[in-house]
Amino acid sequence: MKIDWFTVIAQIINFMVLMWLLKRFLYKPILASIDERETKIKNQLLDAESQKKEAAQAKDEFNHKNEIFNKEKDELMQKAASEAKIEGDTLKENARKEAIALKQKLEKAFTEDQAIKNNDMAKRIGNEVLDIARKALTDLSSASLEAQTLAVFLKRIHELKDTEKVNFSEALKGGEPILVQSAFALSTNQQTSIEKTVKELLKTENSFEFKTQPELINGIEILANGYKLSWSISDYLKSFEENAETAKGLN
């Protein structure tokens, strides 16, 4: 059999041309598309990994800041409570000394003359002393003392006995607003602190109403459906006034 070399060479050339055309117009675009898609997927994976690392870093930073905030808050609360205790002890000691001095004056007046005139005079002296004490304590009120008063009041809420908690919770069952009265205007943060403390302690969703009551003399009280929880300097003065009245009756 005779080989037709012209045909063989022509077919070889045709095959090479076909291979070149396939490579040029088919394989290259497909390979380029595959490479492009592979690169895109790699970039997406790298972006996802980067975002994951950033999210983890942000979470760690948030937790760290939260820990610092809680630590600083606890330190401030402890400091405020300590300062409030010192301030309260000082006020109680001063009130005690004033009560002793007043009692001595009353005893002297009753000893000298048991007449009604002298009794009225002793009562007037006692009222004047109380008025002076109220005015002096009101004039001494300051932002620092108000903050300490709030800290002591919150501490008192936290230290409620179980029976007091039960009574407080029973008073809130009607759903009526909780009235908070204070001798000074409470800031938004101070109001939030009271609300948060009561809600966390008693698990209640009652609304709150805040009013200013200067008669409390640097104090705060909570009223809810007959239940009352308070702390104020006026409580000490009232106790002092009752003791003075009792002392007069004994004489």
Coordinates of C-alpha atoms in Angstrom, one line a residue:
M1 CA 0.0 0.0 0.0
K2 CA 1.4 3.3 -1.0
I3 CA 1.3 6.2 1.6
D4 CA 0.0 9.5 0.4
W5 CA 2.4 11.8 2.2
F6 CA 0.7 14.9 1.0
T7 CA -2.5 13.8 2.8
V8 CA -0.7 12.8 5.9
I9 CA 1.2 16.1 6.1
A10 CA -2.1 18.0 5.4
Q11 CA -3.9 16.1 8.2
I12 CA -1.0 16.8 10.6
I13 CA -1.1 20.5 9.7
N14 CA -4.9 20.5 10.2
F15 CA -4.6 18.8 13.5
M16 CA -2.0 21.3 14.7
V17 CA -4.2 24.2 13.5
L18 CA -7.2 22.6 15.3
M19 CA -5.2 22.2 18.5
W20 CA -4.0 25.8 18.3
L21 CA -7.5 27.1 17.8
L22 CA -8.8 25.0 20.7
K23 CA -6.1 26.2 22.9
R24 CA -6.5 29.8 21.8
F25 CA -10.3 30.1 21.9
L26 CA -11.4 27.4 24.3
Y27 CA -8.9 26.1 26.8
K28 CA -7.3 29.4 27.6
P29 CA -10.6 31.2 28.5
I30 CA -11.8 28.2 30.5
L31 CA -8.5 28.0 32.4
A32 CA -8.5 31.7 32.9
S33 CA -12.1 31.6 34.2
I34 CA -11.1 28.7 36.6
D35 CA -8.1 30.6 37.8
E36 CA -10.1 33.8 38.3
R37 CA -12.8 31.8 40.3
E38 CA -10.2 30.1 42.4
T39 CA -8.6 33.4 43.2
K40 CA -11.9 34.9 44.1
I41 CA -12.7 32.0 46.4
K42 CA -9.3 32.3 48.1
N43 CA -9.9 36.1 48.6
Q44 CA -13.3 35.5 50.1
L45 CA -11.8 32.9 52.5
L46 CA -9.1 35.3 53.5
D47 CA -11.7 38.1 54.0
A48 CA -13.8 35.8 56.1
E49 CA -10.8 34.7 58.2
S50 CA -9.8 38.4 58.7
Q51 CA -13.4 39.4 59.7
K52 CA -13.4 36.4 62.2
K53 CA -10.2 37.6 63.7
E54 CA -11.5 41.2 63.9
A55 CA -14.7 40.0 65.6
A56 CA -12.8 37.9 68.1
Q57 CA -10.5 40.9 68.8
A58 CA -13.5 43.2 69.2
K59 CA -15.1 40.7 71.6
D60 CA -12.0 40.4 73.7
E61 CA -11.7 44.2 73.9
F62 CA -15.3 44.6 74.9
N63 CA -15.0 42.0 77.6
H64 CA -11.8 43.7 78.9
K65 CA -13.5 47.1 79.0
N66 CA -16.6 45.6 80.7
E67 CA -14.4 44.0 83.4
I68 CA -12.6 47.3 84.0
F69 CA -16.0 49.1 84.2
N70 CA -17.4 46.6 86.7
K71 CA -14.2 46.9 88.8
E72 CA -14.3 50.7 88.8
K73 CA -18.0 50.7 89.6
D74 CA -17.5 48.3 92.6
E75 CA -14.6 50.4 93.9
L76 CA -16.7 53.6 93.6
M77 CA -19.6 52.0 95.3
Q78 CA -17.4 50.8 98.2
K79 CA -15.8 54.2 98.5
A80 CA -19.1 56.0 98.4
A81 CA -20.6 53.6 101.0
S82 CA -17.5 54.1 103.2
E83 CA -17.6 57.8 103.0
A84 CA -21.4 57.9 103.6
K85 CA -20.9 55.7 106.7
I86 CA -18.2 58.1 108.0
E87 CA -20.5 61.1 107.2
G88 CA -23.5 59.4 108.8
D89 CA -21.5 58.5 112.0
T90 CA -20.3 62.1 112.3
L91 CA -23.9 63.4 111.9
K92 CA -25.2 60.9 114.4
E93 CA -22.5 61.8 116.9
N94 CA -23.2 65.5 116.5
A95 CA -26.9 64.9 116.9
R96 CA -26.2 62.8 120.0
K97 CA -24.1 65.6 121.5
E98 CA -26.8 68.2 120.7
A99 CA -29.4 65.9 122.2
I100 CA -27.4 65.6 125.4
A101 CA -26.9 69.4 125.5
L102 CA -30.6 70.0 124.9
K103 CA -31.5 67.4 127.6
Q104 CA -29.3 69.1 130.1
K105 CA -30.9 72.4 129.3
L106 CA -34.4 70.9 129.7
E107 CA -33.5 69.2 133.0
K108 CA -32.1 72.4 134.3
A109 CA -35.2 74.3 133.3
F110 CA -37.5 71.7 134.9
T111 CA -35.4 71.6 138.1
E112 CA -35.6 75.4 138.5
D113 CA -39.3 75.7 137.9
Q114 CA -42.0 73.1 137.1
A115 CA -44.4 75.8 136.1
I116 CA -46.2 75.7 132.8
K117 CA -44.4 78.9 131.7
N118 CA -41.0 77.2 132.0
N119 CA -42.3 74.1 130.3
D120 CA -43.5 76.2 127.3
M121 CA -40.1 77.9 127.2
A122 CA -38.3 74.5 127.2
K123 CA -40.4 73.4 124.4
R124 CA -39.7 76.5 122.4
I125 CA -36.0 76.1 123.0
G126 CA -36.2 72.5 121.8
N127 CA -38.1 73.5 118.6
E128 CA -35.6 76.3 118.0
V129 CA -32.7 73.9 118.3
L130 CA -34.4 71.5 115.9
D131 CA -35.1 74.3 113.4
I132 CA -31.4 75.4 113.6
A133 CA -30.3 71.8 113.1
R134 CA -32.6 71.3 110.1
K135 CA -31.4 74.6 108.6
A136 CA -27.7 73.8 109.2
L137 CA -28.0 70.3 107.7
T138 CA -29.9 71.6 104.7
D139 CA -27.2 74.3 104.1
L140 CA -24.5 71.6 104.4
S141 CA -26.0 69.5 101.6
S142 CA -23.8 69.2 98.6
A143 CA -23.3 67.1 95.5
S144 CA -20.9 64.9 97.3
L145 CA -23.2 64.3 100.3
E146 CA -26.1 63.6 97.9
A147 CA -24.1 61.0 96.1
Q148 CA -23.1 59.4 99.4
T149 CA -26.8 59.5 100.5
L150 CA -27.7 57.6 97.3
A151 CA -25.0 55.0 97.9
V152 CA -26.2 54.4 101.5
F153 CA -29.8 54.2 100.3
L154 CA -28.9 51.6 97.6
K155 CA -26.9 49.7 100.2
R156 CA -29.9 49.6 102.5
I157 CA -32.0 48.2 99.7
H158 CA -29.4 45.4 99.1
E159 CA -29.4 44.6 102.8
L160 CA -33.2 44.3 103.2
K161 CA -34.1 41.3 105.4
D162 CA -36.2 38.5 103.9
T163 CA -39.4 39.7 105.6
E164 CA -38.9 43.2 104.3
K165 CA -38.4 41.9 100.8
V166 CA -41.6 39.9 101.1
N167 CA -43.5 43.0 102.3
F168 CA -42.0 45.1 99.6
S169 CA -42.9 42.5 96.9
E170 CA -46.5 42.3 98.2
A171 CA -46.8 46.0 97.9
L172 CA -45.8 45.9 94.3
K173 CA -48.3 43.3 93.2
G174 CA -51.0 45.9 92.4
G175 CA -48.8 47.2 89.6
E176 CA -49.0 50.8 90.8
P177 CA -46.1 53.1 90.1
I178 CA -43.3 53.2 92.7
L179 CA -42.9 56.7 94.1
V180 CA -39.4 57.8 94.9
Q181 CA -39.1 61.0 96.9
S182 CA -35.8 62.8 97.5
A183 CA -34.7 66.0 99.2
F184 CA -32.6 66.8 96.1
A185 CA -33.3 66.4 92.4
L186 CA -32.0 63.0 91.2
S187 CA -30.0 62.9 88.0
T188 CA -30.9 60.5 85.2
N189 CA -28.1 58.1 86.2
Q190 CA -29.1 58.2 89.9
Q191 CA -32.7 57.4 88.9
T192 CA -31.5 54.6 86.7
S193 CA -29.4 53.2 89.6
I194 CA -32.5 53.1 91.9
E195 CA -34.7 51.5 89.2
K196 CA -32.1 48.9 88.4
T197 CA -31.4 48.0 92.0
V198 CA -35.1 47.5 92.9
K199 CA -35.9 45.6 89.7
E200 CA -32.9 43.2 90.1
L201 CA -33.7 42.6 93.8
L202 CA -37.5 42.1 93.5
K203 CA -37.8 41.0 89.9
T204 CA -40.5 43.7 89.2
E205 CA -41.5 45.7 86.2
N206 CA -43.4 48.4 88.0
S207 CA -42.9 51.9 86.6
F208 CA -41.2 54.6 88.7
E209 CA -42.2 58.2 89.6
F210 CA -39.6 60.6 91.0
K211 CA -40.5 63.7 93.1
T212 CA -38.4 66.2 95.1
Q213 CA -39.3 66.5 98.8
P214 CA -37.0 69.1 100.5
E215 CA -38.5 68.2 103.9
L216 CA -36.6 64.9 103.9
I217 CA -33.3 66.9 104.6
N218 CA -30.8 65.1 102.3
G219 CA -32.7 61.8 102.2
I220 CA -34.5 59.4 99.9
E221 CA -37.6 57.3 100.4
I222 CA -39.6 54.7 98.4
L223 CA -43.4 54.5 98.7
A224 CA -45.4 51.7 97.2
N225 CA -49.0 50.9 98.1
G226 CA -48.5 51.6 101.8
Y227 CA -45.0 50.2 102.0
K228 CA -42.2 52.7 102.9
L229 CA -38.5 52.4 102.8
S230 CA -36.4 55.5 103.6
W231 CA -33.2 57.0 104.8
S232 CA -32.8 60.6 105.7
I233 CA -31.3 62.9 108.3
S234 CA -34.8 64.0 109.1
D235 CA -35.4 60.5 110.6
Y236 CA -32.7 61.2 113.1
L237 CA -34.1 64.6 113.9
K238 CA -37.6 63.1 114.4
S239 CA -36.2 60.5 116.7
F240 CA -34.4 63.2 118.6
E241 CA -37.5 65.3 118.9
E242 CA -39.5 62.3 120.2
N243 CA -36.8 61.5 122.8
A244 CA -36.9 65.2 123.9
E245 CA -40.7 65.0 124.3
T246 CA -40.4 61.8 126.3
A247 CA -37.7 63.4 128.5
K248 CA -40.1 66.3 129.3
G249 CA -42.9 63.9 130.2
L250 CA -40.7 62.1 132.7
N251 CA -39.7 65.3 134.4

